[in-house]
Amino acid sequence: MTFSSTIEEVNSTRRKFKISVPASSIKDAFQAVATEIQKTAEIRGFRKGKAPATLIRKFYMGDIVKKAADRVINDAYTNVSKTVDFQIVSHPHIEPENQFEENKDFEFSATVDINPKIEIKDYQNIVVKMNKNLDIDLDAEVEKLLNNYARALGKTEKDESGRAIVKGDVANVSYTVSHNGSLLEGKEAKNQLIELNGSNIAAIEEAIVGMKASETKEFPVELPENFADAELKGKTVQFNLTLNSVETLVPSAFDEDFAKRLGYPGMEEVRKNLRETIKRSNEEARSNVAFEQVVDQVLSTNDFEVAESLIESTVDRAIAEANSRVAKENQVKTDNEEVRAKYRDWANKQVRGILALGHIARQEGISVTDDEMLRDMASYAMANRMDPQQLVKRAGAQVYDEFRGQVMIRKVIAKILEIAKVEYLPESAESK
């Protein structure tokens, strides 16, 4: 198909294609569509697919015109859009300039929103404030996690020396729990192992430390408001506890059996997987902390417009996400202008921020491979106990672009953190 086209700049985020298709190409489209319809058409007196072309045009002209017009417009627009040097971010708004007829030239316009061409400046001078615990030694973190697994998969051995129990030991205890002088049924325990490592309620661990095997102690415990047992949270109860035995924890050795219990063929694979998992988790945490700070500073020194359609579609997604978290009767309509207005400033900043990061990626030569995108998608699916293909079935093929975009943002933030001034907060500030 032949055609000619021009591009009109409506504004910094919108372009209008003006496309002219000659009568010869229109005629070809009519003929091609009529031939396709003829192959399956059923007209009385003729076998299926054998009716003459004149009757096809007589009985199916409405369909021929519509399908031929759709084909001409789609083919011409698709070919024109492939030749541009800007990124189109919306579906085209098509407006015919004249009647679509078989033996006449046809002209139409296609208006689209685009990402503006901008050059992001001054992102090398960004200052990011971050908690000190995000500045990790990767090798040390791997060993720490390995030791935690080794303890979790280890075994205990009874200490027969008669010594008092100390922090780091494992207490084999039995106890009952009372409240206001009444024994609480179902709250007792027998031969329960409690590792004295600071992970339990402090009052219980402190009471056990110093006891010897077979000793019994009664002591009060004020249970926290977030205690798992709803009946007891926030209450002060009385423990009557007997230390059955003092036991020491013998961690599992870092051997093939240990690796297989973690689901890997050997320790090399365990260390590699843990390293990748910790690194990705740390990068995500650093990215989450830095994202808004980076966006705020980049946008403060780089002013540009973004397509209105991107802002509105971001508002749509925000409302849909908010609706998904509430009961149906409390959901709001996406066309409620009062509701949309509440999201618009946020959406404008979100779109401009992500667009700015995309331009930084281009300037820094940052890209995302299919393998990186698929690994990220698989990791998300695993964390949510899903098959990655379920994500595609639920969200459609655009889910690939969404995960590619997420990886891209993390890589850009990571790059900026390499060149930015990172100020680690003192520990006192972290706890506030």
XYZ file of N, CA and C in Angstrom, residues 135-266:
396
model
N 23.690 -0.213 54.374
C 25.062 -0.266 53.866
C 25.666 -1.589 54.321
N 25.420 -2.641 53.542
C 25.757 -3.998 54.020
C 27.063 -4.512 53.422
N 27.671 -5.455 54.157
C 28.785 -6.254 53.656
C 28.155 -7.543 53.140
N 28.095 -7.700 51.832
C 27.345 -8.804 51.228
C 27.852 -10.164 51.696
N 29.183 -10.348 51.710
C 29.741 -11.636 52.142
C 29.385 -11.937 53.598
N 29.440 -10.909 54.445
C 29.112 -11.105 55.858
C 27.642 -11.463 56.033
N 26.782 -10.839 55.231
C 25.347 -11.123 55.325
C 25.045 -12.550 54.885
N 25.768 -13.019 53.867
C 25.583 -14.407 53.416
C 25.944 -15.365 54.544
N 27.087 -15.113 55.192
C 27.515 -15.991 56.278
C 26.544 -15.924 57.457
N 26.038 -14.739 57.743
C 25.088 -14.588 58.843
C 23.815 -15.408 58.570
N 23.310 -15.331 57.340
C 22.109 -16.073 56.998
C 22.367 -17.575 56.993
N 23.559 -17.971 56.506
C 23.926 -19.389 56.535
C 23.959 -19.903 57.972
N 24.532 -19.127 58.876
C 24.602 -19.538 60.279
C 23.213 -19.643 60.907
N 22.309 -18.720 60.504
C 20.931 -18.797 60.998
C 20.258 -20.083 60.539
N 20.460 -20.421 59.237
C 19.896 -21.668 58.717
C 20.515 -22.877 59.431
N 21.830 -22.803 59.667
C 22.512 -23.922 60.313
C 21.959 -24.150 61.719
N 21.654 -23.073 62.426
C 21.079 -23.203 63.757
C 19.648 -23.738 63.675
N 18.880 -23.231 62.702
C 17.488 -23.674 62.548
C 17.415 -25.161 62.191
N 18.398 -25.630 61.424
C 18.401 -27.029 60.993
C 19.293 -27.902 61.872
N 19.827 -27.319 62.937
C 20.712 -28.072 63.828
C 19.923 -28.913 64.821
N 20.610 -29.434 65.820
C 19.975 -30.264 66.846
C 20.485 -29.822 68.217
N 19.758 -30.223 69.250
C 20.187 -29.873 70.609
C 20.734 -31.108 71.331
N 21.676 -30.848 72.226
C 22.248 -31.910 73.048
C 22.118 -31.513 74.512
N 21.649 -32.461 75.342
C 21.441 -32.182 76.760
C 22.789 -32.029 77.474
N 22.870 -30.986 78.289
C 24.067 -30.738 79.090
C 23.864 -31.389 80.459
N 24.666 -32.379 80.803
C 24.509 -33.136 82.048
C 25.419 -32.633 83.167
N 26.079 -31.497 82.945
C 27.062 -31.016 83.927
C 26.432 -30.434 85.184
N 25.155 -30.095 85.125
C 24.477 -29.498 86.278
C 24.658 -28.002 86.383
N 25.265 -27.388 85.396
C 25.504 -25.936 85.434
C 24.202 -25.157 85.219
N 24.278 -23.863 85.569
C 23.140 -22.974 85.332
C 23.062 -22.623 83.843
N 21.850 -22.388 83.389
C 21.650 -22.062 81.978
C 22.061 -20.616 81.719
N 22.655 -20.345 80.548
C 23.113 -19.002 80.183
C 22.546 -18.624 78.811
N 22.705 -17.352 78.483
C 22.258 -16.885 77.175
C 22.974 -17.666 76.081
N 22.233 -18.025 75.048
C 22.788 -18.817 73.953
C 22.451 -20.284 74.084
N 22.080 -20.723 75.303
C 21.648 -22.106 75.497
C 20.203 -22.278 75.019
N 19.777 -23.541 75.017
C 18.391 -23.861 74.710
C 17.772 -24.451 75.975
N 16.640 -23.867 76.391
C 15.957 -24.332 77.595
C 14.821 -25.273 77.209
N 14.834 -26.458 77.808
C 13.700 -27.377 77.677
C 12.808 -27.134 78.886
N 11.627 -26.540 78.671
C 10.791 -26.103 79.782
C 9.374 -26.668 79.685
N 8.732 -26.714 80.841
C 7.288 -26.966 80.933
C 6.724 -25.855 81.807
N 5.500 -25.381 81.476
C 4.953 -24.287 82.281
C 3.432 -24.259 82.214
N 2.868 -23.581 83.201
C 1.442 -23.245 83.193
C 1.333 -21.731 83.291
N 0.174 -21.187 82.893
C -0.037 -19.736 82.893
C -1.313 -19.430 83.663
N -1.240 -18.446 84.567
C -2.402 -18.038 85.364
C -2.669 -16.550 85.164
N -3.930 -16.170 85.361
C -4.296 -14.748 85.293
C -5.306 -14.473 86.395
N -4.981 -13.496 87.258
C -5.833 -13.160 88.411
C -6.123 -14.388 89.275
N -5.117 -15.226 89.445
C -5.237 -16.382 90.309
C -5.887 -17.595 89.683
N -6.360 -17.485 88.436
C -7.023 -18.611 87.770
C -6.106 -19.211 86.712
N -6.014 -20.532 86.718
C -5.193 -21.228 85.725
C -5.850 -21.112 84.355
N -5.073 -20.755 83.361
C -5.599 -20.608 81.990
C -5.472 -21.928 81.253
N -6.629 -22.515 80.939
C -6.640 -23.790 80.241
C -6.132 -23.623 78.811
N -5.348 -24.580 78.372
C -4.873 -24.568 76.985
C -3.664 -23.682 76.741
N -3.168 -23.020 77.795
C -2.006 -22.129 77.635
C -0.724 -22.774 78.164
N -0.859 -24.000 78.704
C 0.315 -24.668 79.264
C 1.162 -25.296 78.147
N 2.390 -25.679 78.493
C 3.292 -26.329 77.533
C 4.159 -27.339 78.261
N 4.524 -28.387 77.548
C 5.416 -29.406 78.104
C 6.588 -29.638 77.154
N 7.774 -29.695 77.731
C 8.999 -29.968 76.965
C 9.146 -29.037 75.751
N 8.870 -27.768 75.984
C 9.035 -26.779 74.917
C 10.470 -26.279 74.909
N 11.053 -26.172 73.702
C 12.426 -25.683 73.570
C 12.406 -24.181 73.325
N 13.133 -23.443 74.139
C 13.240 -21.992 73.985
C 14.715 -21.634 73.878
N 15.114 -21.128 72.734
C 16.505 -20.700 72.569
C 16.650 -19.316 73.172
N 17.604 -19.158 74.070
C 17.803 -17.884 74.761
C 18.701 -16.975 73.929
N 18.104 -16.456 72.861
C 18.870 -15.649 71.902
C 18.287 -14.252 71.717
N 17.359 -13.851 72.607
C 16.781 -12.509 72.516
C 15.583 -12.417 71.605
N 15.143 -13.542 71.012
C 14.019 -13.500 70.072
C 12.675 -13.730 70.760
N 12.708 -14.047 72.064
C 11.473 -14.311 72.801
C 11.146 -13.128 73.718
N 10.023 -13.223 74.421
C 9.663 -12.158 75.355
C 10.777 -12.028 76.397
N 11.267 -10.819 76.567
C 12.457 -10.580 77.393
C 12.267 -11.080 78.821
N 11.088 -10.861 79.408
C 10.863 -11.250 80.809
C 10.995 -12.754 80.998
N 10.576 -13.521 79.980
C 10.670 -14.984 80.078
C 12.125 -15.427 79.999
N 12.853 -14.890 79.029
C 14.268 -15.265 78.899
C 15.054 -14.874 80.142
N 14.786 -13.666 80.657
C 15.529 -13.200 81.847
C 15.245 -14.089 83.053
N 14.000 -14.567 83.161
C 13.649 -15.431 84.296
C 14.330 -16.790 84.200
N 14.508 -17.297 82.997
C 15.106 -18.624 82.804
C 16.615 -18.598 83.038
N 17.266 -17.518 82.571
C 18.732 -17.437 82.728
C 19.112 -17.575 84.203
N 20.045 -18.467 84.486
C 20.518 -18.694 85.849
C 19.878 -19.886 86.525
N 18.793 -20.406 85.957
C 18.149 -21.592 86.544
C 18.989 -22.838 86.236
N 18.768 -23.889 87.048
C 19.398 -25.180 86.813
C 18.313 -26.216 86.523
N 18.711 -27.321 85.912
C 17.763 -28.367 85.565
C 16.969 -28.806 86.786
N 15.662 -29.000 86.599
C 14.688 -29.448 87.609
C 14.222 -28.327 88.524
N 14.783 -27.135 88.400
C 14.314 -26.019 89.219
C 13.000 -25.474 88.662
N 12.177 -24.927 89.580
C 10.895 -24.311 89.192
C 10.893 -22.859 89.661
N 10.313 -21.998 88.849
C 10.255 -20.577 89.191
C 8.887 -20.029 88.792
N 8.354 -19.154 89.638
C 7.099 -18.471 89.325
C 7.398 -16.986 89.163
N 6.888 -16.399 88.095
C 7.213 -14.992 87.815
C 6.129 -14.366 86.938
N 5.954 -13.039 87.059
C 4.949 -12.352 86.235
C 5.536 -11.966 84.873
N 4.681 -11.919 83.871
C 5.079 -11.489 82.522
C 3.999 -10.560 81.978
N 4.410 -9.337 81.612
C 3.479 -8.408 80.981
C 3.537 -8.642 79.471
N 2.473 -9.161 78.920
C 2.461 -9.517 77.500
C 2.203 -8.275 76.640
N 2.881 -8.159 75.519
C 2.744 -6.964 74.680
C 1.377 -6.869 74.001
N 1.046 -5.677 73.542
C -0.229 -5.441 72.867
C -0.329 -6.178 71.534
N 0.826 -6.499 70.958
C 0.821 -7.216 69.673
C 1.022 -8.720 69.865
N 0.799 -9.220 71.076
C 0.975 -10.640 71.346
C 0.048 -11.460 70.451
N 0.565 -12.594 69.957
C -0.183 -13.378 68.965
C -1.507 -13.902 69.507
N -1.560 -14.262 70.791
C -2.781 -14.785 71.392
C -3.694 -13.623 71.775
N -4.801 -13.471 71.063
C -5.691 -12.325 71.278
C -6.253 -12.285 72.689
N -6.422 -13.447 73.327
C -6.980 -13.497 74.679
C -6.013 -12.922 75.722
N -4.723 -12.981 75.425
C -3.723 -12.605 76.430
C -3.021 -11.284 76.159
N -3.128 -10.751 74.940
C -2.330 -9.561 74.612
C -2.651 -8.398 75.553
N -1.577 -7.776 76.029
C -1.710 -6.633 76.924
C -1.935 -6.989 78.385
N -2.087 -8.282 78.708
C -2.360 -8.686 80.077
C -1.062 -9.050 80.806
N -1.119 -8.944 82.139
C -0.012 -9.428 82.961
C -0.415 -10.785 83.521
N 0.366 -11.801 83.192
C 0.038 -13.166 83.587
C 1.161 -13.716 84.474
N 0.869 -14.825 85.138
C 1.831 -15.461 86.028
C 2.285 -16.781 85.411
N 3.590 -16.907 85.236
C 4.160 -18.155 84.710
C 4.653 -19.018 85.870
N 4.343 -20.305 85.832
C 4.928 -21.276 86.740
C 5.728 -22.216 85.855
N 7.063 -22.034 85.839
C 7.912 -22.672 84.839
C 8.940 -23.594 85.471
N 9.078 -24.776 84.912
C 10.103 -25.729 85.333
C 11.115 -25.912 84.212
N 12.397 -25.788 84.543
C 13.453 -26.039 83.570
C 13.751 -27.539 83.592
N 13.324 -28.247 82.580
C 13.523 -29.694 82.516
C 14.991 -30.050 82.296
N 15.623 -29.303 81.378
C 17.030 -29.595 81.093
C 17.677 -28.410 80.412
N 18.988 -28.328 80.566
C 19.802 -27.331 79.862
C 20.352 -28.022 78.620
N 20.146 -27.413 77.466
C 20.604 -28.023 76.226
C 21.414 -27.022 75.423
N 22.337 -27.539 74.670
C 23.146 -26.681 73.789
C 22.784 -26.985 72.344
N 22.820 -25.941 71.550
C 22.475 -26.093 70.141
C 23.710 -26.432 69.325
N 23.623 -27.499 68.557
C 24.718 -27.886 67.667
C 24.270 -27.583 66.241
N 24.801 -26.503 65.638
C 24.366 -26.143 64.282
C 24.686 -27.246 63.274
N 23.908 -27.277 62.218
C 24.162 -28.225 61.144
C 25.463 -27.855 60.430
N 26.203 -28.851 60.018
C 27.445 -28.602 59.264
C 27.096 -28.123 57.862
N 27.992 -27.325 57.276
C 27.790 -26.840 55.912
C 28.219 -27.933 54.933
N 27.407 -28.964 54.816
C 27.763 -30.083 53.945
C 26.668 -30.311 52.905
N 26.813 -31.381 52.149
C 25.854 -31.666 51.073
C 24.452 -31.906 51.615
N 24.371 -32.576 52.786
C 23.062 -32.836 53.383
C 22.377 -31.526 53.752
N 23.150 -30.590 54.313
C 22.630 -29.263 54.659
C 22.103 -28.561 53.410
N 22.877 -28.609 52.322
C 22.471 -27.971 51.072
C 21.174 -28.576 50.542
N 21.081 -29.902 50.591
C 19.885 -30.576 50.067
C 18.653 -30.248 50.902
N 18.830 -30.085 52.228
C 17.704 -29.706 53.072
C 17.204 -28.303 52.745
N 18.086 -27.475 52.183
C 17.691 -26.136 51.731
C 17.183 -26.143 50.289
N 17.252 -27.316 49.639
C 16.719 -27.428 48.278
C 17.725 -27.242 47.172
N 19.030 -27.412 47.475
C 20.069 -27.210 46.471
C 20.997 -28.430 46.417
N 21.641 -28.668 45.262
C 22.502 -29.846 45.141
C 23.798 -29.752 45.944
N 24.286 -28.533 46.202
C 25.547 -28.393 46.926
C 25.698 -27.005 47.508
